PDB file of C-alpha atoms in Angstrom:
ATOM      1  CA  MET A 297      27.274   7.578  17.192  1.00 47.00           C
ATOM      2  CA  LYS A 298      28.365   4.269  14.838  1.00 48.00           C
ATOM      3  CA  HIS A 299      27.864   1.801  16.694  1.00 50.00           C
ATOM      4  CA  LEU A 300      24.204   3.556  17.780  1.00 47.00           C
ATOM      5  CA  LEU A 301      23.582   2.880  14.664  1.00 49.00           C
ATOM      6  CA  ARG A 302      23.881  -0.445  14.415  1.00 57.00           C
ATOM      7  CA  ILE A 303      21.123  -1.459  17.124  1.00 62.00           C
ATOM      8  CA  ASP A 304      18.290  -2.069  15.339  1.00 69.00           C
ATOM      9  CA  PRO A 305      15.598   0.309  15.578  1.00 75.00           C
ATOM     10  CA  GLY A 306      13.260  -1.655  16.365  1.00 77.00           C
ATOM     11  CA  TRP A 307      14.462  -0.624  20.202  1.00 80.00           C
ATOM     12  CA  PHE A 308      14.005   3.464  19.604  1.00 83.00           C
ATOM     13  CA  MET A 309      11.146   3.502  18.025  1.00 86.00           C
ATOM     14  CA  LEU A 310       9.387   1.446  21.412  1.00 88.00           C
ATOM     15  CA  ALA A 311      11.804   4.030  23.919  1.00 88.00           C
ATOM     16  CA  LEU A 312      10.087   7.022  21.190  1.00 88.00           C
ATOM     17  CA  ALA A 313       6.546   5.324  22.028  1.00 91.00           C
ATOM     18  CA  LEU A 314       6.761   4.642  25.678  1.00 91.00           C
ATOM     19  CA  THR A 315       8.146   7.931  26.420  1.00 92.00           C
ATOM     20  CA  GLY A 316       5.666   9.575  24.020  1.00 90.00           C
ATOM     21  CA  PHE A 317       2.629   7.702  26.658  1.00 91.00           C
ATOM     22  CA  LEU A 318       4.635   9.500  29.435  1.00 91.00           C
ATOM     23  CA  LEU A 319       4.310  13.435  28.015  1.00 92.00           C
ATOM     24  CA  LEU A 320       1.608  13.138  26.259  1.00 90.00           C
ATOM     25  CA  PRO A 321      -1.262  12.090  27.492  1.00 90.00           C
ATOM     26  CA  GLY A 322      -3.768  14.111  25.491  1.00 89.00           C
ATOM     27  CA  TYR A 323      -1.964  12.776  22.644  1.00 91.00           C
ATOM     28  CA  LEU A 324      -2.504   8.462  23.599  1.00 93.00           C
ATOM     29  CA  LEU A 325      -5.827   7.503  21.395  1.00 92.00           C
ATOM     30  CA  LEU A 326      -3.512   9.037  18.187  1.00 93.00           C
ATOM     31  CA  PHE A 327      -0.587   6.686  18.495  1.00 95.00           C
ATOM     32  CA  SER A 328      -2.653   3.674  19.661  1.00 95.00           C
ATOM     33  CA  ASN A 329      -3.987   4.116  15.748  1.00 95.00           C
ATOM     34  CA  LEU A 330      -0.203   5.114  14.149  1.00 95.00           C
ATOM     35  CA  PHE A 331       0.444   1.421  16.184  1.00 96.00           C
ATOM     36  CA  VAL A 332      -2.744   0.097  14.141  1.00 96.00           C
ATOM     37  CA  LEU A 333      -1.572   1.570  10.900  1.00 95.00           C
ATOM     38  CA  GLY A 334       2.321   0.025  11.715  1.00 95.00           C
ATOM     39  CA  ILE A 335       0.606  -3.312  11.610  1.00 97.00           C
ATOM     40  CA  PHE A 336      -1.577  -2.765   8.906  1.00 97.00           C
ATOM     41  CA  ALA A 337       1.725  -1.249   6.748  1.00 95.00           C
ATOM     42  CA  LEU A 338       3.621  -4.422   7.600  1.00 96.00           C
ATOM     43  CA  SER A 339       1.313  -6.613   6.070  1.00 96.00           C
ATOM     44  CA  TYR A 340       1.469  -5.718   2.972  1.00 95.00           C
ATOM     45  CA  ASP A 341       5.216  -5.097   3.741  1.00 94.00           C
ATOM     46  CA  LEU A 342       5.274  -8.680   3.247  1.00 94.00           C
ATOM     47  CA  LEU A 343       3.561  -8.734   0.025  1.00 91.00           C
ATOM     48  CA  GLN A 344       5.248  -6.467  -2.032  1.00 90.00           C
ATOM     49  CA  GLY A 345       8.749  -5.827   0.377  1.00 88.00           C
ATOM     50  CA  HIS A 346       9.372  -9.701   0.616  1.00 90.00           C
ATOM     51  CA  ALA A 347       6.998 -11.064  -2.089  1.00 88.00           C
ATOM     52  CA  GLY A 348       7.036  -8.854  -4.547  1.00 87.00           C
ATOM     53  CA  ILE A 349       3.273  -9.713  -4.751  1.00 88.00           C
ATOM     54  CA  VAL A 350       1.600  -4.950  -5.335  1.00 87.00           C
ATOM     55  CA  SER A 351      -2.378  -5.617  -4.308  1.00 89.00           C
ATOM     56  CA  LEU A 352      -3.704  -2.547  -4.855  1.00 90.00           C
ATOM     57  CA  GLY A 353      -6.804  -4.086  -2.890  1.00 91.00           C
ATOM     58  CA  HIS A 354      -5.154  -4.654   0.784  1.00 93.00           C
ATOM     59  CA  ALA A 355      -7.356  -2.735   3.073  1.00 94.00           C
ATOM     60  CA  ALA A 356     -10.113  -6.223   2.561  1.00 94.00           C
ATOM     61  CA  PHE A 357      -8.114  -7.612   4.814  1.00 96.00           C
ATOM     62  CA  PHE A 358      -7.523  -5.329   7.122  1.00 96.00           C
ATOM     63  CA  GLY A 359     -11.602  -4.698   6.858  1.00 95.00           C
ATOM     64  CA  VAL A 360     -12.833  -8.590   7.719  1.00 95.00           C
ATOM     65  CA  GLY A 361     -11.179  -8.290  10.387  1.00 96.00           C
ATOM     66  CA  ALA A 362     -12.568  -5.401  11.623  1.00 95.00           C
ATOM     67  CA  PHE A 363     -16.380  -6.450  11.058  1.00 95.00           C
ATOM     68  CA  ILE A 364     -15.158  -9.602  12.370  1.00 95.00           C
ATOM     69  CA  ALA A 365     -14.227  -7.930  15.298  1.00 95.00           C
ATOM     70  CA  ALA A 366     -17.800  -6.321  15.507  1.00 94.00           C
ATOM     71  CA  THR A 367     -19.597  -9.238  14.788  1.00 93.00           C
ATOM     72  CA  LEU A 368     -18.321 -11.341  17.439  1.00 94.00           C
ATOM     73  CA  ALA A 369     -18.449  -7.519  20.337  1.00 93.00           C
ATOM     74  CA  ARG A 370     -22.121  -7.789  19.030  1.00 91.00           C
ATOM     75  CA  HIS A 371     -23.270 -11.492  19.660  1.00 90.00           C
ATOM     76  CA  GLY A 372     -21.192 -11.171  23.104  1.00 86.00           C
ATOM     77  CA  VAL A 373     -17.260 -11.914  23.160  1.00 90.00           C
ATOM     78  CA  SER A 374     -16.762  -9.134  24.587  1.00 90.00           C
ATOM     79  CA  GLU A 375     -13.444  -9.862  25.274  1.00 94.00           C
ATOM     80  CA  PRO A 376     -10.947  -8.506  22.940  1.00 94.00           C
ATOM     81  CA  LEU A 377      -8.094 -10.775  22.823  1.00 95.00           C
ATOM     82  CA  LEU A 378     -11.211 -13.405  21.709  1.00 95.00           C
ATOM     83  CA  GLY A 379     -12.342 -11.537  18.835  1.00 95.00           C
ATOM     84  CA  LEU A 380      -8.646 -10.313  17.372  1.00 96.00           C
ATOM     85  CA  ILE A 381      -7.823 -13.919  17.209  1.00 96.00           C
ATOM     86  CA  GLY A 382     -11.103 -15.135  15.652  1.00 96.00           C
ATOM     87  CA  ALA A 383     -10.792 -11.586  12.869  1.00 96.00           C
ATOM     88  CA  THR A 384      -7.178 -12.971  12.497  1.00 97.00           C
ATOM     89  CA  LEU A 385      -8.257 -15.672  11.441  1.00 97.00           C
ATOM     90  CA  VAL A 386     -10.860 -15.453   9.499  1.00 96.00           C
ATOM     91  CA  SER A 387      -8.810 -12.760   7.974  1.00 96.00           C
ATOM     92  CA  GLY A 388      -6.229 -15.264   7.345  1.00 96.00           C
ATOM     93  CA  LEU A 389      -8.642 -17.762   6.046  1.00 97.00           C
ATOM     94  CA  VAL A 390     -10.188 -15.104   2.603  1.00 95.00           C
ATOM     95  CA  ALA A 391      -6.852 -14.921   2.629  1.00 95.00           C
ATOM     96  CA  LEU A 392      -6.271 -17.808   1.541  1.00 95.00           C
ATOM     97  CA  VAL A 393      -9.884 -19.069  -0.378  1.00 94.00           C
ATOM     98  CA  VAL A 394      -8.387 -15.816  -2.643  1.00 92.00           C
ATOM     99  CA  THR A 395      -4.621 -16.748  -3.275  1.00 92.00           C
ATOM    100  CA  PRO A 396      -4.921 -19.363  -6.249  1.00 89.00           C
ATOM    101  CA  VAL A 397      -5.785 -16.281  -8.370  1.00 88.00           C
ATOM    102  CA  VAL A 398      -4.021 -14.476  -7.180  1.00 87.00           C
ATOM    103  CA  VAL A 399      -0.526 -16.369  -6.958  1.00 82.00           C
ATOM    104  CA  ARG A 400      -0.908 -16.694 -10.842  1.00 79.00           C
ATOM    105  CA  GLY A 401      -0.251 -14.492 -13.350  1.00 71.00           C
ATOM    106  CA  ASN A 402       2.557 -11.576 -13.446  1.00 73.00           C
ATOM    107  CA  ASP A 403       1.869  -8.096 -11.811  1.00 75.00           C
ATOM    108  CA  PHE A 404      -0.089  -6.637 -13.704  1.00 78.00           C
ATOM    109  CA  THR A 405      -3.092  -9.531 -13.519  1.00 83.00           C
ATOM    110  CA  ARG A 406      -2.104  -9.381  -9.392  1.00 84.00           C
ATOM    111  CA  LEU A 407      -2.857  -6.099  -9.780  1.00 85.00           C
ATOM    112  CA  LEU A 408      -6.498  -6.010 -11.994  1.00 88.00           C
ATOM    113  CA  VAL A 409      -7.513  -9.706 -10.039  1.00 89.00           C
ATOM    114  CA  THR A 410      -6.620  -7.451  -7.063  1.00 90.00           C
ATOM    115  CA  LEU A 411      -8.967  -4.008  -6.891  1.00 90.00           C
ATOM    116  CA  GLY A 412     -10.796  -6.837  -8.122  1.00 91.00           C
ATOM    117  CA  ILE A 413     -11.216  -8.894  -4.854  1.00 91.00           C
ATOM    118  CA  GLY A 414     -10.496  -4.915  -2.913  1.00 91.00           C
ATOM    119  CA  PHE A 415     -14.338  -3.433  -5.154  1.00 91.00           C
ATOM    120  CA  LEU A 416     -16.379  -6.809  -4.980  1.00 92.00           C
ATOM    121  CA  ILE A 417     -15.899  -7.643  -1.264  1.00 92.00           C
ATOM    122  CA  TYR A 418     -16.451  -3.640  -0.147  1.00 91.00           C
ATOM    123  CA  GLU A 419     -19.894  -3.719  -2.482  1.00 91.00           C
ATOM    124  CA  ALA A 420     -21.086  -7.011  -0.986  1.00 91.00           C
ATOM    125  CA  ALA A 421     -20.647  -5.734   3.389  1.00 90.00           C
ATOM    126  CA  ASN A 422     -22.413  -2.535   1.784  1.00 90.00           C
ATOM    127  CA  LYS A 423     -25.290  -5.148   0.583  1.00 89.00           C
ATOM    128  CA  ALA A 424     -25.423  -7.387   3.903  1.00 88.00           C
ATOM    129  CA  ARG A 425     -26.570  -3.877   5.609  1.00 87.00           C
ATOM    130  CA  ASP A 426     -27.706  -6.751   8.544  1.00 84.00           C
ATOM    131  CA  LEU A 427     -24.335  -7.856   9.230  1.00 85.00           C
ATOM    132  CA  THR A 428     -22.378  -4.027   8.136  1.00 87.00           C
ATOM    133  CA  GLY A 429     -24.820  -1.742   8.393  1.00 87.00           C
ATOM    134  CA  GLY A 430     -23.796  -0.321   4.815  1.00 85.00           C
ATOM    135  CA  ALA A 431     -23.096   2.632   4.629  1.00 82.00           C
ATOM    136  CA  ASP A 432     -23.269   3.959   8.864  1.00 86.00           C
ATOM    137  CA  GLY A 433     -21.524   1.179   9.560  1.00 88.00           C
ATOM    138  CA  LEU A 434     -21.702  -0.233  13.559  1.00 89.00           C
ATOM    139  CA  SER A 435     -21.306   1.493  16.442  1.00 88.00           C
ATOM    140  CA  ASP A 436     -23.993  -0.882  18.697  1.00 87.00           C
ATOM    141  CA  PHE A 437     -21.372  -3.021  20.638  1.00 89.00           C
ATOM    142  CA  THR A 438     -19.572  -3.525  24.174  1.00 89.00           C
ATOM    143  CA  VAL A 439     -15.437  -4.310  24.226  1.00 92.00           C
ATOM    144  CA  GLY A 440     -14.600  -5.438  27.676  1.00 92.00           C
ATOM    145  CA  PRO A 441     -11.356  -4.712  29.320  1.00 93.00           C
ATOM    146  CA  VAL A 442      -8.809  -6.636  27.889  1.00 93.00           C
ATOM    147  CA  ALA A 443      -7.839 -10.187  29.996  1.00 87.00           C
ATOM    148  CA  GLY A 444     -11.382  -9.317  31.686  1.00 86.00           C
ATOM    149  CA  LEU A 445      -8.116  -6.746  33.615  1.00 88.00           C
ATOM    150  CA  PHE A 446      -7.933  -3.020  31.974  1.00 91.00           C
ATOM    151  CA  PRO A 447     -10.582  -2.023  30.562  1.00 92.00           C
ATOM    152  CA  PHE A 448     -10.192   0.593  27.833  1.00 92.00           C
ATOM    153  CA  ASP A 449     -10.709   4.630  29.228  1.00 90.00           C
ATOM    154  CA  PHE A 450     -11.340   7.602  27.346  1.00 88.00           C
ATOM    155  CA  LEU A 451      -8.199   8.700  27.941  1.00 88.00           C
ATOM    156  CA  GLY A 452      -6.604   6.027  25.783  1.00 90.00           C
ATOM    157  CA  ARG A 453      -4.109   4.364  27.787  1.00 93.00           C
ATOM    158  CA  THR A 454      -5.426   0.562  28.140  1.00 94.00           C
ATOM    159  CA  ALA A 455      -5.099   1.060  24.238  1.00 95.00           C
ATOM    160  CA  PHE A 456      -1.862   2.423  24.293  1.00 96.00           C
ATOM    161  CA  VAL A 457      -0.688  -0.647  25.578  1.00 95.00           C
ATOM    162  CA  TYR A 458      -2.841  -3.211  24.044  1.00 96.00           C
ATOM    163  CA  THR A 459      -2.435  -1.594  20.411  1.00 96.00           C
ATOM    164  CA  LEU A 460       1.665  -1.877  21.437  1.00 96.00           C
ATOM    165  CA  ALA A 461       1.928  -4.611  22.537  1.00 96.00           C
ATOM    166  CA  VAL A 462       0.253  -6.014  19.738  1.00 96.00           C
ATOM    167  CA  LEU A 463       2.622  -4.181  17.705  1.00 96.00           C
ATOM    168  CA  VAL A 464       6.081  -5.603  19.280  1.00 95.00           C
ATOM    169  CA  ALA A 465       5.004  -9.223  18.681  1.00 95.00           C
ATOM    170  CA  ILE A 466       4.374  -8.607  14.979  1.00 96.00           C
ATOM    171  CA  TYR A 467       7.416  -6.157  14.990  1.00 95.00           C
ATOM    172  CA  ALA A 468       8.966  -8.845  16.086  1.00 94.00           C
ATOM    173  CA  MET A 469       7.773 -12.372  13.850  1.00 95.00           C
ATOM    174  CA  MET A 470       8.033  -9.985  11.101  1.00 95.00           C
ATOM    175  CA  ARG A 471      11.906 -10.162  11.525  1.00 93.00           C
ATOM    176  CA  ARG A 472      12.061 -13.459  12.856  1.00 94.00           C
ATOM    177  CA  LEU A 473      10.148 -14.481   8.986  1.00 94.00           C
ATOM    178  CA  ALA A 474      12.659 -12.106   6.829  1.00 92.00           C
ATOM    179  CA  ALA A 475      15.918 -14.161   7.807  1.00 91.00           C
ATOM    180  CA  SER A 476      14.124 -17.521   8.103  1.00 94.00           C
ATOM    181  CA  PRO A 477      14.615 -19.925   4.697  1.00 92.00           C
ATOM    182  CA  PHE A 478      10.598 -19.043   3.843  1.00 93.00           C
ATOM    183  CA  GLY A 479      12.035 -14.956   3.818  1.00 92.00           C
ATOM    184  CA  LEU A 480      15.239 -15.351   2.174  1.00 92.00           C
ATOM    185  CA  ALA A 481      12.741 -17.613  -0.621  1.00 93.00           C
ATOM    186  CA  LEU A 482       9.990 -14.438  -0.804  1.00 92.00           C
ATOM    187  CA  LYS A 483      13.103 -12.648  -1.529  1.00 91.00           C
ATOM    188  CA  GLY A 484      14.666 -14.937  -4.270  1.00 91.00           C
ATOM    189  CA  ILE A 485      10.821 -14.704  -5.864  1.00 90.00           C
ATOM    190  CA  ARG A 486      10.442 -10.598  -6.049  1.00 88.00           C
ATOM    191  CA  GLU A 487      14.086 -10.697  -7.094  1.00 88.00           C
ATOM    192  CA  ASN A 488      13.919 -13.422  -9.802  1.00 86.00           C
ATOM    193  CA  VAL A 489      10.981 -15.849 -10.053  1.00 84.00           C
ATOM    194  CA  ARG A 490      11.934 -17.278 -12.988  1.00 84.00           C
ATOM    195  CA  ARG A 491      15.382 -18.435 -11.181  1.00 87.00           C
ATOM    196  CA  MET A 492      13.290 -19.516  -8.022  1.00 87.00           C
ATOM    197  CA  SER A 493      11.396 -21.858  -9.965  1.00 84.00           C
ATOM    198  CA  ALA A 494      14.200 -23.368 -12.375  1.00 85.00           C
ATOM    199  CA  ILE A 495      15.692 -24.129  -8.914  1.00 85.00           C
ATOM    200  CA  GLY A 496      13.038 -25.896  -7.639  1.00 83.00           C
ATOM    201  CA  ALA A 497      11.288 -23.523  -5.026  1.00 84.00           C
ATOM    202  CA  PRO A 498       7.577 -24.501  -5.203  1.00 89.00           C
ATOM    203  CA  VAL A 499       6.984 -20.192  -5.947  1.00 88.00           C
ATOM    204  CA  ARG A 500       3.114 -20.602  -5.547  1.00 89.00           C
ATOM    205  CA  ARG A 501       3.132 -22.688  -2.082  1.00 92.00           C
ATOM    206  CA  HIS A 502       5.417 -20.097  -0.803  1.00 92.00           C
ATOM    207  CA  LEU A 503       3.196 -16.519  -2.768  1.00 92.00           C
ATOM    208  CA  ALA A 504       0.402 -18.672  -1.104  1.00 92.00           C
ATOM    209  CA  LEU A 505       1.625 -18.548   2.396  1.00 94.00           C
ATOM    210  CA  ALA A 506       2.849 -15.158   1.930  1.00 94.00           C
ATOM    211  CA  TYR A 507      -0.461 -13.758   0.580  1.00 94.00           C
ATOM    212  CA  THR A 508      -2.047 -15.640   3.507  1.00 96.00           C
ATOM    213  CA  ILE A 509      -0.111 -14.798   6.855  1.00 96.00           C
ATOM    214  CA  SER A 510       0.323 -10.862   4.988  1.00 96.00           C
ATOM    215  CA  GLY A 511      -4.107 -10.481   4.849  1.00 95.00           C
ATOM    216  CA  ALA A 512      -4.295 -12.407   8.633  1.00 97.00           C
ATOM    217  CA  ILE A 513      -1.927  -9.848   9.804  1.00 97.00           C
ATOM    218  CA  ALA A 514      -4.521  -7.036   7.811  1.00 96.00           C
ATOM    219  CA  GLY A 515      -7.310  -8.751   9.377  1.00 96.00           C
ATOM    220  CA  CYS A 516      -5.390  -7.824  12.916  1.00 97.00           C
ATOM    221  CA  ALA A 517      -5.051  -4.776  11.811  1.00 96.00           C
ATOM    222  CA  GLY A 518      -9.072  -3.810  11.393  1.00 96.00           C
ATOM    223  CA  ALA A 519      -9.887  -6.098  14.224  1.00 96.00           C
ATOM    224  CA  LEU A 520      -7.802  -3.756  16.782  1.00 96.00           C
ATOM    225  CA  LEU A 521      -8.777  -0.241  15.119  1.00 96.00           C
ATOM    226  CA  VAL A 522     -12.627  -1.053  15.811  1.00 95.00           C
ATOM    227  CA  GLN A 523     -11.971  -2.671  20.120  1.00 95.00           C
ATOM    228  CA  THR A 524     -10.345   0.747  20.118  1.00 94.00           C
ATOM    229  CA  GLY A 525     -12.495   2.673  19.040  1.00 91.00           C
ATOM    230  CA  SER A 526     -15.499   0.930  19.257  1.00 90.00           C
ATOM    231  CA  TYR A 527     -16.845   1.771  15.423  1.00 92.00           C
ATOM    232  CA  ALA A 528     -16.659  -0.255  12.312  1.00 92.00           C
ATOM    233  CA  SER A 529     -17.561   1.012   8.813  1.00 91.00           C
ATOM    234  CA  ILE A 530     -17.855   0.217   5.531  1.00 91.00           C
ATOM    235  CA  ASP A 531     -14.763   2.886   4.701  1.00 90.00           C
ATOM    236  CA  MET A 532     -12.164   0.675   6.517  1.00 92.00           C
ATOM    237  CA  LEU A 533     -12.224  -1.909   3.015  1.00 91.00           C
ATOM    238  CA  GLY A 534     -12.478   1.033   1.023  1.00 89.00           C
ATOM    239  CA  PHE A 535      -9.037   1.595  -2.216  1.00 89.00           C
ATOM    240  CA  ASP A 536      -9.040   4.555  -0.437  1.00 89.00           C
ATOM    241  CA  ARG A 537      -6.781   2.410   2.895  1.00 92.00           C
ATOM    242  CA  SER A 538      -5.554   0.391   0.288  1.00 92.00           C
ATOM    243  CA  ALA A 539      -3.882   3.352  -1.227  1.00 89.00           C
ATOM    244  CA  ASP A 540      -3.060   4.238   1.757  1.00 90.00           C
ATOM    245  CA  VAL A 541      -1.358   1.863   2.687  1.00 92.00           C
ATOM    246  CA  MET A 542       0.717   1.398  -0.619  1.00 89.00           C
ATOM    247  CA  ILE A 543       1.733   4.938   0.578  1.00 88.00           C
ATOM    248  CA  MET A 544       2.824   3.798   3.574  1.00 89.00           C
ATOM    249  CA  THR A 545       5.416   1.038   2.618  1.00 89.00           C
ATOM    250  CA  THR A 546       6.716   3.466   0.001  1.00 85.00           C
ATOM    251  CA  LEU A 547       7.661   6.132   2.029  1.00 85.00           C
ATOM    252  CA  GLY A 548       8.878   4.290   4.943  1.00 84.00           C
ATOM    253  CA  GLY A 549      10.964   2.521   2.963  1.00 83.00           C
ATOM    254  CA  THR A 550       9.248  -0.796   0.972  1.00 84.00           C
ATOM    255  CA  GLY A 551      11.486  -4.053   2.297  1.00 84.00           C
ATOM    256  CA  SER A 552      12.749  -2.255   5.661  1.00 86.00           C
ATOM    257  CA  ILE A 553      10.293  -3.844   8.711  1.00 90.00           C
ATOM    258  CA  PRO A 554      11.216  -0.652  11.263  1.00 89.00           C
ATOM    259  CA  GLY A 555      11.028   2.343   7.939  1.00 88.00           C
ATOM    260  CA  VAL A 556       7.417   0.508   7.380  1.00 91.00           C
ATOM    261  CA  VAL A 557       6.390   0.579  10.679  1.00 92.00           C
ATOM    262  CA  LEU A 558       7.913   4.797  10.815  1.00 90.00           C
ATOM    263  CA  GLY A 559       6.779   5.541   7.076  1.00 88.00           C
ATOM    264  CA  ALA A 560       2.849   4.732   8.575  1.00 91.00           C
ATOM    265  CA  ALA A 561       3.290   6.458  11.158  1.00 90.00           C
ATOM    266  CA  GLY A 562       4.895   9.665   9.851  1.00 88.00           C
ATOM    267  CA  PHE A 563       1.812   9.164   7.472  1.00 89.00           C
ATOM    268  CA  GLY A 564      -0.530   9.068  10.196  1.00 90.00           C
ATOM    269  CA  PHE A 565       0.500  12.170  12.332  1.00 89.00           C
ATOM    270  CA  LEU A 566       1.230  14.192   8.512  1.00 86.00           C
ATOM    271  CA  LYS A 567      -2.208  12.633   8.183  1.00 86.00           C
ATOM    272  CA  ASP A 568      -4.665  13.874  11.843  1.00 85.00           C
ATOM    273  CA  TYR A 569      -1.958  17.367  12.018  1.00 84.00           C
ATOM    274  CA  LEU A 570      -2.303  18.267   8.492  1.00 83.00           C
ATOM    275  CA  SER A 571      -6.405  17.785   8.254  1.00 83.00           C
ATOM    276  CA  SER A 572      -6.835  19.606  11.660  1.00 82.00           C
ATOM    277  CA  VAL A 573      -4.902  23.016  10.248  1.00 81.00           C
ATOM    278  CA  SER A 574      -6.656  23.033   6.900  1.00 76.00           C
ATOM    279  CA  PRO A 575      -9.834  20.897   6.730  1.00 75.00           C
ATOM    280  CA  LYS A 576      -9.895  21.565   3.452  1.00 74.00           C
ATOM    281  CA  TYR A 577      -7.293  20.932   1.804  1.00 72.00           C
ATOM    282  CA  TRP A 578      -4.614  18.502   3.638  1.00 75.00           C
ATOM    283  CA  GLN A 579      -4.605  16.896   0.967  1.00 79.00           C
ATOM    284  CA  LEU A 580      -2.724  18.977  -1.264  1.00 80.00           C
ATOM    285  CA  GLY A 581      -0.553  19.438   1.596  1.00 75.00           C
ATOM    286  CA  LEU A 582      -0.190  15.817   2.327  1.00 75.00           C
ATOM    287  CA  GLY A 583       0.327  15.268  -1.809  1.00 78.00           C
ATOM    288  CA  LEU A 584       2.772  17.960  -2.434  1.00 78.00           C
ATOM    289  CA  LEU A 585       5.142  16.747   1.302  1.00 73.00           C
ATOM    290  CA  LEU A 586       4.639  12.385  -0.193  1.00 73.00           C
ATOM    291  CA  MET A 587       5.655  13.848  -4.041  1.00 75.00           C
ATOM    292  CA  ALA A 588       8.943  15.628  -2.294  1.00 72.00           C
ATOM    293  CA  SER A 589      10.053  12.658  -0.147  1.00 68.00           C
ATOM    294  CA  VAL A 590       9.868  10.742  -3.242  1.00 67.00           C
ATOM    295  CA  PHE A 591      12.374  13.609  -5.280  1.00 68.00           C
ATOM    296  CA  ILE A 592      14.536  14.203  -3.094  1.00 64.00           C
ATOM    297  CA  GLY A 593      14.978  11.037  -0.497  1.00 60.00           C
ATOM    298  CA  ARG A 594      15.276   7.850  -1.834  1.00 63.00           C
ATOM    299  CA  GLY A 595      14.204   4.117  -1.042  1.00 63.00           C
ATOM    300  CA  GLY A 596      12.584   5.875   1.260  1.00 65.00           C
ATOM    301  CA  LEU A 597      13.203   7.234   5.358  1.00 68.00           C
ATOM    302  CA  ALA A 598      14.501   3.467   5.569  1.00 65.00           C
ATOM    303  CA  GLY A 599      16.420   4.907   2.661  1.00 60.00           C
ATOM    304  CA  ALA A 600      18.144   7.768   3.650  1.00 62.00           C
ATOM    305  CA  PHE A 601      19.134   6.199   7.676  1.00 64.00           C
ATOM    306  CA  GLU A 602      21.297   3.482   5.184  1.00 63.00           C
ATOM    307  CA  SER A 603      22.989   7.237   3.550  1.00 63.00           C
ATOM    308  CA  LEU A 604      23.131   8.135   6.367  1.00 59.00           C
ATOM    309  CA  GLN A 605      24.965   4.890   7.694  1.00 59.00           C
ATOM    310  CA  ARG A 606      27.380   5.078   5.128  1.00 61.00           C
ATOM    311  CA  LYS A 607      28.851   8.791   5.749  1.00 65.00           C
ATOM    312  CA  LEU A 608      29.460   8.376   8.965  1.00 60.00           C
ATOM    313  CA  GLY A 609      30.926   4.625   8.984  1.00 57.00           C
ATOM    314  CA  GLY A 610      33.796   6.498   6.165  1.00 51.00           C
ATOM    315  CA  GLU A 611      33.996   8.485   8.177  1.00 46.00           C
TER     316      GLU A 611
END
């Protein structure tokens, strides 16, 4: 048992996902949505968990990626991979443009600035009805087969494999980034920004790069949701989605890459299940469960897993 717990939890999650593909064919679309949430949560955790930046407007980049993918599909770029790359690049570019404002100031200033950026982009999307459809969103586009070979089907098999493959790629990238000198520098900035500045570390440049990468990954997640669901809505830019990603990250364990993915999947599943049980009062049930998770399991799912490791290690 001790040796099993030392294995990267990512392998267990991948095995669990593939088991779900085989045993639960009626839930493949739900699984693909959970994979998208996992990617979105990883993008936010790069900010809060590794760089120490708390953002209240992270959904702005998720929504930008979503509408870029939808717009490209509307104008004939129906290849999902091309749309995904385009959405990722544009979202990263938008994040890069706003970094000079975000990386300045203290944590409270960044909260207000990121919240303001989120509201501005949301309102801009709402006014640009010709591009975004306004409150009605966009649905008049067609997404072609992945790589020209695998069309999206009603059962969600292509969507499952497509989103899972992207999640695995980003998960692996995040693992390498966290262990790199850049990732270690971000952790140092999170723990003591003054000390990192004193030793000559380019703090603002590191934070700007982290914010840009985070925005690009969030845009990738938004593009995936649009491509697998064939619909883009300005709600994807809203504050509620920014709050959701904060909850997912906290639930999984801030700073833990596998924990964040599990937290996103657990949050998405609970939200779907409770809304089906009680369409009117599901938010009450979700709130109670989240409060219980904070008081009972400190450190999120990752903290619970580490406690289990310590207990087994002491036997």
